[in-house]
């Protein structure tokens, strides 16, 4: 088996860098405050590195990270053991990873990731997805977001949306809370076959991020809110912390393999709150949101 | 091998319940606001249960938990697999676990745990420890705290302090931050031999909690502080969150084995803050604290 060279690594890393550039620029416009992303370039000891871009707080976005990385070299033992490959083989891993924490409690947290992995033995795959974590779930917005994800999927494969939507429901699940992280989205990994088709798919996922988030931001950014909504948002952010530190495979992989901690943990919220055994009032918006933190067939397929 | 019946389970669980009662009462006095711990009794599906006591916020303590539990029954597969025992054997696990998050940024977070485990095949052991996590490290206070821990240890065994102090340094370590959780303390586990001696030791550890914390509280509670100290405290609390969710074996064990989530995560701070790549000013108190978050031979032994 050899690597399918019809799409070479340079094309993929180039497209990912370009995606990072475009998304940062479009998010700055969406935020509208004139605040710019700050960039930290970093190098990996064993080969490669990345461009971490962090948004220090503007009008919409309180804290955001849009990271590009391309790391490569002989596969360290701790990585190969986790992936089930022989150590020492030359590998490349590249991707763009985004988490945005908004100020406004009615604007959801959003996460996007697209990634590509290749090993000299010929194994290569794509992974990624987009998912949304609102402090307050609005059904119509969830439906619109999932409709967009379905359109993005359908253009590549009519079987993708349902498969990747259910994968997200399983993946973004806090077993100790018995709740999903949010309204889900799509998640996929180890897409090994049909490289050309899946590369087009991954690019489309990347390009759908800004339109998806723009709708969620602009629908909610001017709605009034008070202390109650803000307090609930901070509480819900603590579940985001719990998911990322307890379950998220990317975070664990990064921390276990001595990745750049500040880039990995850019996903953490600016402020989070824990309150012992908080139970929202029966019939409240907060209780309604909790009741929707389970796999929901938003598009009634 | 049979269980050493010179100290029976009823004596241990009784002493742990009593320890919880005394500590809660003494902490309420130390806080001085008149606020009382709230109790939730809970039952475990497979047998046993606990008394979770949570402090909802007073003068000194912003959020605190003092938990007693005694769970028992045939060992579930997920627990036996983790401990390396045959599933189905009858086991008992009991202990008291405490975490206090103070308002005042110069008063440290403190954690204490004493526990006992026994299996019908005759295996039984004690574990526990006390450790302190200041947002600002003061050398003289660290020395006094470690001196107290050494006195507690020395009364049982002249070899215990150094062994258990070094164990705490290894255990309370955030590898991804390359820093210890705080100034350490003592940590021990699987004390299987000399049951009578170690039971006396464990009781002494439990009884040293309030004196240890009282010194740390009363030395700092009236010191002035401002926004800068409060902001740094919230940032340091995020490292506490990271330790507990990424590394702490008790937390992982509890979450993996479907323990009572709200009792396990009572250790979370009321509010925590993450800031990308924050670097304290050279020569500042904050930078000095960071420089001390490593194994330090406080008593110069």
Coordinates of C-alpha atoms in Angstrom, one line a residue:
Chain A
X1 CA 0.0 0.0 0.0
X2 CA 1.3 3.4 -0.9
X3 CA 0.0 6.9 -0.1
X4 CA -2.5 8.1 -2.7
X5 CA -0.5 11.0 -4.2
X6 CA -3.4 12.5 -6.1
X7 CA -3.8 14.9 -3.2
X8 CA -0.4 15.5 -1.7
X9 CA 0.4 16.6 1.8
X10 CA 1.5 20.1 0.6
X11 CA -1.9 20.7 -0.9
X12 CA -3.6 19.7 2.4
X13 CA -1.4 21.7 4.7
X14 CA -1.6 24.6 2.3
X15 CA -5.4 24.5 2.3
X16 CA -5.5 24.2 6.1
X17 CA -3.3 27.2 6.5
X18 CA -5.5 29.1 4.1
X19 CA -8.6 28.0 6.0
X20 CA -7.1 29.3 9.2
X21 CA -6.4 32.6 7.6
X22 CA -9.8 33.0 6.1
X23 CA -11.7 31.9 9.3
X24 CA -9.7 34.3 11.5
X25 CA -10.4 37.2 9.1
X26 CA -14.1 36.4 8.9
X27 CA -14.5 35.9 12.6
X28 CA -12.8 39.3 13.2
X29 CA -15.4 40.8 10.8
X30 CA -18.2 39.0 12.6
X31 CA -17.0 40.2 16.0
X32 CA -17.0 43.7 14.7
X33 CA -14.9 45.3 17.5
X34 CA -11.7 45.8 15.5
X35 CA -10.0 43.3 17.8
X36 CA -7.5 41.0 16.0
X37 CA -6.4 37.5 16.6
X38 CA -2.9 37.3 18.2
X39 CA -0.6 34.7 16.7
X40 CA 2.0 32.5 18.5
X41 CA 4.1 30.4 16.2
X42 CA 5.6 27.3 17.8
X43 CA 7.9 24.5 16.9
X44 CA 7.7 20.9 17.9
X45 CA 10.9 19.3 19.2
X46 CA 10.6 16.3 16.9
X47 CA 9.6 18.2 13.8
X48 CA 7.0 20.6 12.5
X49 CA 5.0 23.1 14.6
X50 CA 2.0 25.3 14.4
X51 CA 0.3 28.7 14.4
X52 CA -1.9 29.2 17.5
X53 CA -4.2 32.2 17.0
X54 CA -6.0 33.4 20.1
X55 CA -8.8 36.1 20.2
X56 CA -8.3 38.1 23.3
X57 CA -11.9 39.3 23.7
X58 CA -14.0 41.6 21.5
X59 CA -17.8 42.3 21.2
X60 CA -19.1 38.8 20.5
X61 CA -16.2 36.5 21.2
X62 CA -14.9 36.5 24.8
X63 CA -12.2 33.9 24.1
X64 CA -11.4 32.1 21.0
X65 CA -8.7 30.0 19.4
X66 CA -8.1 29.0 15.8
X67 CA -5.1 26.8 15.6
X68 CA -3.3 25.4 12.6
X69 CA -0.6 22.7 13.2
X70 CA 1.5 20.4 11.1
X71 CA 3.7 18.1 13.1
X72 CA 5.8 15.3 11.6
X73 CA 8.8 13.1 12.3
X74 CA 9.5 9.5 13.4
X75 CA 6.5 8.4 15.4
X76 CA 7.3 8.6 19.2
X77 CA 6.5 5.5 21.2
X78 CA 3.7 7.1 23.2
X79 CA 1.9 8.2 20.0
X80 CA 2.4 4.9 18.2
X81 CA 1.2 2.9 21.2
X82 CA -2.0 4.9 21.3
X83 CA -2.6 4.6 17.6
X84 CA -1.5 0.9 17.3
X85 CA 1.4 1.4 14.9
X86 CA 5.0 0.5 15.0
X87 CA 7.1 3.3 16.6
X88 CA 9.7 5.1 14.5
X89 CA 7.7 5.3 11.3
X90 CA 7.6 8.7 9.7
X91 CA 4.2 10.4 10.2
X92 CA 2.5 13.7 9.4
X93 CA -0.4 15.1 11.3
X94 CA -2.0 18.4 10.3
X95 CA -5.2 20.2 11.0
X96 CA -7.2 23.2 12.0
X97 CA -9.0 23.3 15.4
X98 CA -11.3 26.0 16.6
X99 CA -13.2 26.7 19.9
X100 CA -15.1 30.0 20.4
X101 CA -16.5 31.1 23.8
X102 CA -18.9 34.0 23.3
X103 CA -19.8 36.6 25.9
X104 CA -23.5 36.5 25.3
X105 CA -25.2 33.6 27.1
X106 CA -27.6 33.0 24.2
X107 CA -24.8 32.7 21.6
X108 CA -23.5 29.1 21.7
X109 CA -20.0 27.8 22.1
X110 CA -18.9 26.3 18.8
X111 CA -16.1 23.8 18.0
X112 CA -14.7 22.8 14.6
X113 CA -11.9 20.5 13.7
X114 CA -10.5 19.2 10.4
X115 CA -7.4 16.9 10.4
X116 CA -5.3 14.7 8.3
X117 CA -2.9 11.9 9.4
X118 CA -0.5 10.0 7.2
X119 CA 2.2 7.4 8.0
X120 CA 5.0 6.2 5.7
X121 CA 3.5 2.7 5.5
X122 CA 0.7 4.2 3.4
X123 CA -2.0 4.6 6.1
X124 CA -3.7 7.9 5.9
X125 CA -7.0 9.3 7.0
X126 CA -9.2 12.4 7.5
X127 CA -11.1 13.3 10.6
X128 CA -13.1 16.3 11.9
X129 CA -16.5 17.8 12.5
X130 CA -18.4 20.7 13.9
X131 CA -20.6 20.8 17.0
X132 CA -22.5 23.4 18.9
X133 CA -22.9 23.8 22.7
X134 CA -25.6 26.3 23.6
X135 CA -26.3 27.4 27.2
X136 CA -29.9 27.7 26.0
X137 CA -31.1 25.4 23.3
X138 CA -33.4 26.9 20.7
X139 CA -35.0 24.2 18.5
X140 CA -35.3 26.3 15.3
X141 CA -31.6 27.2 15.5
X142 CA -30.6 23.6 16.1
X143 CA -32.6 22.5 13.1
X144 CA -31.0 25.2 10.9
X145 CA -27.5 24.2 12.0
X146 CA -28.2 20.5 11.4
X147 CA -29.8 21.3 8.1
X148 CA -26.6 23.0 7.1
X149 CA -24.5 20.1 8.3
X150 CA -26.7 17.7 6.3
X151 CA -26.3 19.8 3.1
X152 CA -22.5 19.8 3.6
X153 CA -22.6 16.0 4.0
X154 CA -25.1 15.2 1.3
X155 CA -23.0 16.9 -1.3
X156 CA -20.3 14.2 -0.7
X157 CA -22.3 11.2 0.3
X158 CA -26.0 10.8 1.2
X159 CA -25.0 8.4 4.0
X160 CA -22.7 10.8 5.8
X161 CA -25.0 13.1 7.7
X162 CA -26.9 10.4 9.7
X163 CA -23.7 8.4 10.3
X164 CA -21.6 11.4 11.4
X165 CA -24.5 13.0 13.4
X166 CA -24.9 9.8 15.4
X167 CA -21.1 9.6 15.9
X168 CA -21.2 13.2 17.3
X169 CA -24.0 12.2 19.7
X170 CA -21.9 9.3 20.9
X171 CA -18.7 11.2 21.0
X172 CA -19.8 14.4 22.7
X173 CA -21.4 12.6 25.6
X174 CA -20.7 13.2 29.3
X175 CA -21.4 9.9 30.8
X176 CA -21.1 11.1 34.4
X177 CA -23.7 13.8 33.7
X178 CA -25.8 11.6 31.5
X179 CA -26.0 14.5 29.0
X180 CA -24.7 15.4 25.6
X181 CA -22.3 18.3 25.4
X182 CA -24.8 20.4 23.4
X183 CA -26.9 19.9 20.3
X184 CA -24.2 17.9 18.6
X185 CA -23.4 18.3 15.0
X186 CA -21.2 16.0 13.0
X187 CA -18.1 14.0 14.0
X188 CA -16.0 11.7 11.8
X189 CA -12.6 10.0 12.0
X190 CA -10.5 7.5 10.2
X191 CA -12.0 8.3 6.8
X192 CA -9.4 6.2 4.9
X193 CA -10.9 5.4 1.5
X194 CA -11.8 7.6 -1.4
X195 CA -9.2 10.2 -0.6
X196 CA -10.3 12.7 -3.3
X197 CA -14.0 12.6 -2.3
X198 CA -13.2 12.9 1.4
X199 CA -10.7 15.7 0.9
X200 CA -13.5 17.6 -0.9
X201 CA -15.8 16.8 2.0
X202 CA -13.3 18.0 4.6
X203 CA -12.8 21.2 2.8
X204 CA -16.5 21.7 2.6
X205 CA -16.8 21.1 6.4
X206 CA -14.1 23.7 7.0
X207 CA -15.8 26.2 4.8
X208 CA -19.2 25.7 6.5
X209 CA -17.9 26.9 9.8
X210 CA -18.2 30.6 9.4
X211 CA -21.7 30.5 7.8
X212 CA -22.9 28.1 10.6
X213 CA -21.5 30.3 13.3
X214 CA -22.6 33.6 11.7
X215 CA -26.2 32.4 11.8
X216 CA -26.0 31.4 15.5
X217 CA -24.3 34.7 16.4
X218 CA -26.5 37.0 14.5
X219 CA -29.7 35.4 15.6
X220 CA -28.8 35.8 19.3
X221 CA -26.3 38.6 19.7
X222 CA -28.8 41.4 20.3
X223 CA -31.2 39.6 22.5
X224 CA -31.5 41.0 26.1
X225 CA -30.2 38.9 29.0
X226 CA -29.5 39.3 32.7
X227 CA -27.6 37.9 35.7
X228 CA -29.6 34.7 35.6
X229 CA -28.7 33.9 32.0
X230 CA -25.0 34.8 32.6
X231 CA -24.8 32.6 35.7
X232 CA -26.3 29.7 33.9
X233 CA -23.9 30.2 31.0
X234 CA -20.9 30.0 33.4
X235 CA -22.4 26.8 34.9
X236 CA -22.8 25.2 31.5
X237 CA -19.2 26.1 30.6
X238 CA -18.1 23.9 33.5
X239 CA -19.6 21.0 31.7
X240 CA -17.5 22.0 28.6
X241 CA -14.4 21.9 30.8
X242 CA -15.4 18.5 32.2
X243 CA -16.0 17.1 28.7
X244 CA -12.7 18.4 27.3
X245 CA -10.6 17.2 30.3
X246 CA -12.3 13.9 31.0
X247 CA -13.4 12.6 27.6
X248 CA -12.0 14.5 24.6
X249 CA -9.6 12.2 22.8
X250 CA -7.8 15.1 21.1
X251 CA -7.1 16.9 24.4
X252 CA -6.0 13.7 26.1
X253 CA -3.8 12.7 23.2
X254 CA -2.2 16.2 23.2
X255 CA -1.6 16.2 26.9
X256 CA -0.3 12.6 27.0
X257 CA 2.1 13.1 24.2
X258 CA 3.6 16.3 25.5
X259 CA 1.9 18.6 23.0
X260 CA 1.9 22.4 23.5
X261 CA -0.3 22.8 26.5
X262 CA -1.4 26.3 25.9
X263 CA -2.5 25.5 22.3
X264 CA -4.4 22.4 23.5
X265 CA -6.1 24.1 26.3
X266 CA -7.1 27.2 24.3
X267 CA -10.4 25.3 24.3
X268 CA -11.0 26.2 28.0
X269 CA -13.6 28.9 28.7
X270 CA -12.5 32.3 30.1
X271 CA -14.5 31.7 33.3
X272 CA -16.5 28.7 34.5
X273 CA -18.6 28.1 37.5
X274 CA -19.4 25.0 39.6
X275 CA -22.4 24.9 41.9
X276 CA -23.1 21.8 44.0
X277 CA -26.1 19.9 42.7
X278 CA -27.8 22.9 40.9
X279 CA -31.3 22.0 39.7
X280 CA -33.1 24.5 37.5
X281 CA -36.7 25.3 38.3
X282 CA -39.3 23.0 36.7
X283 CA -40.6 24.5 33.5
X284 CA -37.7 27.0 33.2
X285 CA -35.7 27.6 30.0
X286 CA -32.8 26.1 31.8
X287 CA -34.7 22.9 32.6
X288 CA -35.9 22.7 29.0
X289 CA -32.3 22.9 27.8
X290 CA -31.3 20.1 30.1
X291 CA -34.1 18.0 28.7
X292 CA -32.7 18.4 25.2
X293 CA -29.1 17.4 26.1
X294 CA -29.6 13.9 24.6
X295 CA -29.4 12.6 21.1
X296 CA -32.2 14.5 19.3
X297 CA -33.3 13.7 15.7
X298 CA -33.4 17.4 14.8
X299 CA -34.3 16.9 11.2
X300 CA -36.8 14.2 11.9
X301 CA -35.2 11.9 9.4
Chain B
X1 CA -5.1 -14.7 54.9
X2 CA -8.0 -13.4 57.0
X3 CA -9.0 -9.9 57.8
X4 CA -7.3 -8.6 61.0
X5 CA -10.3 -8.3 63.2
X6 CA -8.5 -6.4 66.0
X7 CA -9.9 -3.3 64.4
X8 CA -13.2 -4.1 62.8
X9 CA -15.1 -2.3 60.1
X10 CA -17.7 -0.9 62.4
X11 CA -15.0 0.8 64.4
X12 CA -13.5 2.4 61.3
X13 CA -16.8 3.6 59.7
X14 CA -17.9 4.9 63.1
X15 CA -14.7 6.8 63.6
X16 CA -14.9 8.2 60.0
X17 CA -18.5 9.4 60.6
X18 CA -17.5 11.0 63.8
X19 CA -14.5 12.6 62.1
X20 CA -16.9 14.1 59.5
X21 CA -19.1 15.5 62.3
X22 CA -16.3 17.0 64.2
X23 CA -14.6 18.6 61.2
X24 CA -17.8 20.1 59.9
X25 CA -18.6 21.6 63.3
X26 CA -15.0 22.9 63.7
X27 CA -15.0 24.4 60.2
X28 CA -18.3 26.2 60.8
X29 CA -16.7 27.7 63.9
X30 CA -13.6 28.7 62.0
X31 CA -15.7 30.3 59.2
X32 CA -17.5 32.2 61.9
X33 CA -20.4 33.4 59.7
X34 CA -23.1 31.2 61.2
X35 CA -23.5 29.4 57.9
X36 CA -23.9 25.6 58.3
X37 CA -23.0 22.7 56.1
X38 CA -26.0 21.2 54.2
X39 CA -26.3 17.5 54.1
X40 CA -27.4 15.2 51.3
X41 CA -27.7 11.5 52.2
X42 CA -27.3 9.2 49.2
X43 CA -27.5 5.5 48.7
X44 CA -25.5 3.4 46.3
X45 CA -27.4 1.0 44.0
X46 CA -25.2 -2.0 44.8
X47 CA -25.0 -1.3 48.6
X48 CA -24.1 1.4 51.1
X49 CA -24.1 5.1 50.5
X50 CA -22.9 8.3 52.0
X51 CA -23.4 11.7 53.6
X52 CA -22.3 14.5 51.4
X53 CA -21.9 17.8 53.3
X54 CA -21.5 21.0 51.3
X55 CA -20.8 24.4 52.6
X56 CA -22.7 27.0 50.6
X57 CA -20.4 29.9 51.2
X58 CA -19.7 31.9 54.4
X59 CA -16.9 34.3 55.5
X60 CA -13.8 32.2 54.9
X61 CA -15.0 29.3 52.9
X62 CA -16.6 30.0 49.5
X63 CA -17.3 26.4 48.7
X64 CA -16.4 23.3 50.6
X65 CA -17.3 19.7 50.8
X66 CA -16.8 17.2 53.6
X67 CA -17.9 13.8 52.5
X68 CA -18.3 10.5 54.3
X69 CA -19.1 7.4 52.4
X70 CA -19.3 3.6 53.1
X71 CA -20.1 1.6 50.0
X72 CA -20.1 -2.2 49.9
X73 CA -21.4 -5.2 48.0
X74 CA -20.1 -7.7 45.4
X75 CA -17.3 -6.0 43.5
X76 CA -18.5 -4.7 40.1
X77 CA -16.4 -5.7 37.1
X78 CA -15.3 -2.2 36.4
X79 CA -14.0 -1.7 39.9
X80 CA -12.3 -5.2 40.2
X81 CA -10.6 -4.7 36.8
X82 CA -9.2 -1.4 38.0
X83 CA -7.9 -2.8 41.3
X84 CA -6.8 -6.1 39.8
X85 CA -9.1 -8.4 41.8
X86 CA -11.6 -11.0 40.8
X87 CA -15.1 -9.6 40.3
X88 CA -17.9 -10.5 42.6
X89 CA -16.0 -10.7 45.8
X90 CA -17.7 -8.7 48.6
X91 CA -15.9 -5.5 49.4
X92 CA -16.2 -2.5 51.7
X93 CA -14.8 1.0 50.9
X94 CA -15.1 3.8 53.4
X95 CA -13.6 7.2 53.9
X96 CA -13.8 10.9 54.5
X97 CA -12.9 13.3 51.7
X98 CA -12.6 17.1 52.0
X99 CA -11.9 20.0 49.7
X100 CA -12.2 23.6 50.8
X101 CA -12.1 26.6 48.4
X102 CA -11.7 29.9 50.3
X103 CA -12.8 33.3 49.2
X104 CA -9.6 35.0 50.2
X105 CA -6.8 34.6 47.6
X106 CA -4.1 34.4 50.3
X107 CA -5.9 31.5 52.1
X108 CA -5.0 28.2 50.3
X109 CA -7.2 25.5 49.0
X110 CA -6.9 22.4 51.2
X111 CA -7.6 18.8 50.6
X112 CA -7.8 15.8 53.0
X113 CA -8.7 12.2 52.5
X114 CA -8.7 9.1 54.7
X115 CA -9.9 5.8 53.4
X116 CA -10.1 2.1 54.1
X117 CA -10.7 -0.7 51.7
X118 CA -11.4 -4.4 52.5
X119 CA -12.2 -7.4 50.4
X120 CA -13.6 -10.7 51.6
X121 CA -10.4 -12.5 50.5
X122 CA -8.7 -10.8 53.4
X123 CA -7.0 -7.9 51.6
X124 CA -7.4 -4.6 53.3
X125 CA -5.6 -1.3 53.3
X126 CA -5.6 2.3 54.4
X127 CA -4.9 5.4 52.2
X128 CA -5.1 9.1 52.5
X129 CA -3.3 12.3 53.0
X130 CA -3.5 16.1 53.3
X131 CA -2.2 18.6 50.8
X132 CA -2.3 22.4 50.4
X133 CA -2.7 24.5 47.3
X134 CA -2.0 28.2 47.8
X135 CA -2.5 30.7 45.1
X136 CA 0.4 32.5 46.8
X137 CA 3.1 30.3 48.4
X138 CA 4.5 31.6 51.7
X139 CA 7.6 29.8 52.7
X140 CA 7.1 30.1 56.5
X141 CA 3.5 28.8 56.2
X142 CA 4.6 25.9 54.0
X143 CA 7.3 25.0 56.6
X144 CA 4.8 25.1 59.5
X145 CA 2.4 22.9 57.6
X146 CA 5.0 20.4 56.7
X147 CA 6.4 20.4 60.3
X148 CA 2.9 19.5 61.5
X149 CA 2.7 16.7 58.9
X150 CA 6.0 15.4 60.0
X151 CA 5.0 15.4 63.6
X152 CA 1.8 13.5 62.7
X153 CA 3.9 11.0 60.8
X154 CA 6.8 10.7 63.3
X155 CA 4.5 9.6 66.0
X156 CA 3.7 6.5 64.0
X157 CA 6.9 5.8 62.1
X158 CA 10.0 7.9 61.6
X159 CA 10.2 6.8 58.0
X160 CA 6.7 7.9 57.1
X161 CA 7.0 11.7 56.6
X162 CA 9.7 11.6 53.9
X163 CA 8.2 8.7 52.1
X164 CA 4.7 10.1 52.1
X165 CA 5.8 13.7 51.4
X166 CA 7.7 12.5 48.3
X167 CA 4.7 10.4 47.3
X168 CA 2.5 13.6 47.5
X169 CA 5.1 15.4 45.3
X170 CA 4.8 12.7 42.7
X171 CA 1.1 12.3 42.9
X172 CA 0.0 15.9 42.9
X173 CA 1.9 16.8 39.8
X174 CA 0.5 18.3 36.6
X175 CA 2.8 16.9 33.9
X176 CA 1.3 19.1 31.2
X177 CA 2.1 22.2 33.3
X178 CA 5.3 20.8 34.7
X179 CA 4.2 22.0 38.1
X180 CA 3.1 20.5 41.4
X181 CA -0.5 21.2 42.4
X182 CA 0.7 23.3 45.4
X183 CA 3.1 22.9 48.3
X184 CA 2.2 19.2 48.6
X185 CA 1.9 17.5 52.0
X186 CA 1.6 13.8 52.5
X187 CA 0.0 11.1 50.4
X188 CA -0.2 7.3 51.1
X189 CA -2.0 4.3 49.8
X190 CA -2.1 0.6 50.2
X191 CA -0.9 0.6 53.8
X192 CA -1.6 -3.1 54.2
X193 CA 0.5 -4.2 57.2
X194 CA 0.4 -3.3 60.8
X195 CA -3.2 -2.5 60.9
X196 CA -3.4 -1.3 64.4
X197 CA -0.4 1.1 63.9
X198 CA -1.7 2.4 60.7
X199 CA -5.3 2.9 62.0
X200 CA -3.8 5.1 64.7
X201 CA -1.9 6.9 62.0
X202 CA -4.9 7.4 59.8
X203 CA -6.9 8.8 62.8
X204 CA -4.1 11.2 63.6
X205 CA -4.0 12.4 60.0
X206 CA -7.8 13.0 60.2
X207 CA -7.4 14.9 63.4
X208 CA -4.6 17.1 62.1
X209 CA -6.8 18.6 59.4
X210 CA -8.5 21.3 61.4
X211 CA -5.4 22.5 63.2
X212 CA -3.5 22.6 59.9
X213 CA -6.2 24.5 58.2
X214 CA -6.8 26.8 61.1
X215 CA -3.2 28.0 61.0
X216 CA -3.4 28.7 57.2
X217 CA -6.7 30.5 57.5
X218 CA -6.0 32.6 60.5
X219 CA -2.5 33.7 59.3
X220 CA -4.0 35.0 56.0
X221 CA -7.7 35.9 56.4
X222 CA -7.2 39.5 57.5
X223 CA -4.5 40.4 55.0
X224 CA -5.5 43.0 52.4
X225 CA -5.9 42.0 48.7
X226 CA -7.2 43.4 45.5
X227 CA -8.3 42.6 42.0
X228 CA -4.9 41.3 41.0
X229 CA -4.7 38.7 43.7
X230 CA -8.3 37.6 43.1
X231 CA -7.7 37.3 39.3
X232 CA -4.6 35.2 40.0
X233 CA -6.5 33.0 42.5
X234 CA -9.1 32.2 39.8
X235 CA -6.4 31.3 37.3
X236 CA -4.7 29.0 39.8
X237 CA -8.0 27.4 40.6
X238 CA -8.2 26.3 36.9
X239 CA -5.0 24.3 37.5
X240 CA -6.8 22.6 40.4
X241 CA -9.6 21.7 38.0
X242 CA -7.1 20.4 35.5
X243 CA -5.4 18.2 38.1
X244 CA -8.7 16.7 39.4
X245 CA -10.2 16.0 36.0
X246 CA -7.0 14.8 34.2
X247 CA -5.0 13.1 36.9
X248 CA -6.7 12.5 40.2
X249 CA -7.2 8.7 40.6
X250 CA -10.1 9.1 43.1
X251 CA -12.0 11.4 40.7
X252 CA -11.4 9.1 37.7
X253 CA -12.3 6.0 39.7
X254 CA -15.5 7.6 40.9
X255 CA -16.6 8.9 37.4
X256 CA -15.6 5.6 35.7
X257 CA -17.5 3.5 38.2
X258 CA -20.7 5.5 38.1
X259 CA -20.2 7.1 41.5
X260 CA -22.4 10.0 42.6
X261 CA -21.1 12.7 40.3
X262 CA -22.1 15.7 42.5
X263 CA -20.3 14.2 45.5
X264 CA -17.2 13.5 43.5
X265 CA -17.1 16.9 41.8
X266 CA -17.7 18.8 45.0
X267 CA -14.0 19.3 44.7
X268 CA -14.4 21.7 41.8
X269 CA -13.9 25.4 42.6
X270 CA -16.9 27.8 42.7
X271 CA -15.4 29.9 39.8
X272 CA -12.2 29.3 37.8
X273 CA -10.5 31.2 35.0
X274 CA -8.4 30.3 32.0
X275 CA -6.3 32.9 30.2
X276 CA -4.2 31.9 27.2
X277 CA -0.5 31.7 28.0
X278 CA -0.6 34.0 31.0
X279 CA 3.0 34.8 32.2
X280 CA 3.4 36.7 35.5
X281 CA 5.8 39.6 35.6
X282 CA 9.4 38.7 36.4
X283 CA 10.1 39.2 40.1
X284 CA 6.4 39.3 41.0
X285 CA 4.8 37.4 43.9
X286 CA 3.0 35.3 41.3
X287 CA 6.2 34.4 39.5
X288 CA 7.8 33.5 42.8
X289 CA 4.9 31.1 43.5
X290 CA 5.3 29.4 40.1
X291 CA 9.0 28.9 40.9
X292 CA 8.0 27.1 44.0
X293 CA 5.6 24.7 42.3
X294 CA 8.0 21.8 42.3
X295 CA 9.1 19.3 44.9
X296 CA 10.7 21.5 47.7
X297 CA 12.4 20.1 50.7
X298 CA 10.6 22.4 53.1
X299 CA 12.0 21.0 56.2
X300 CA 15.5 20.8 54.8
X301 CA 15.8 17.2 55.9

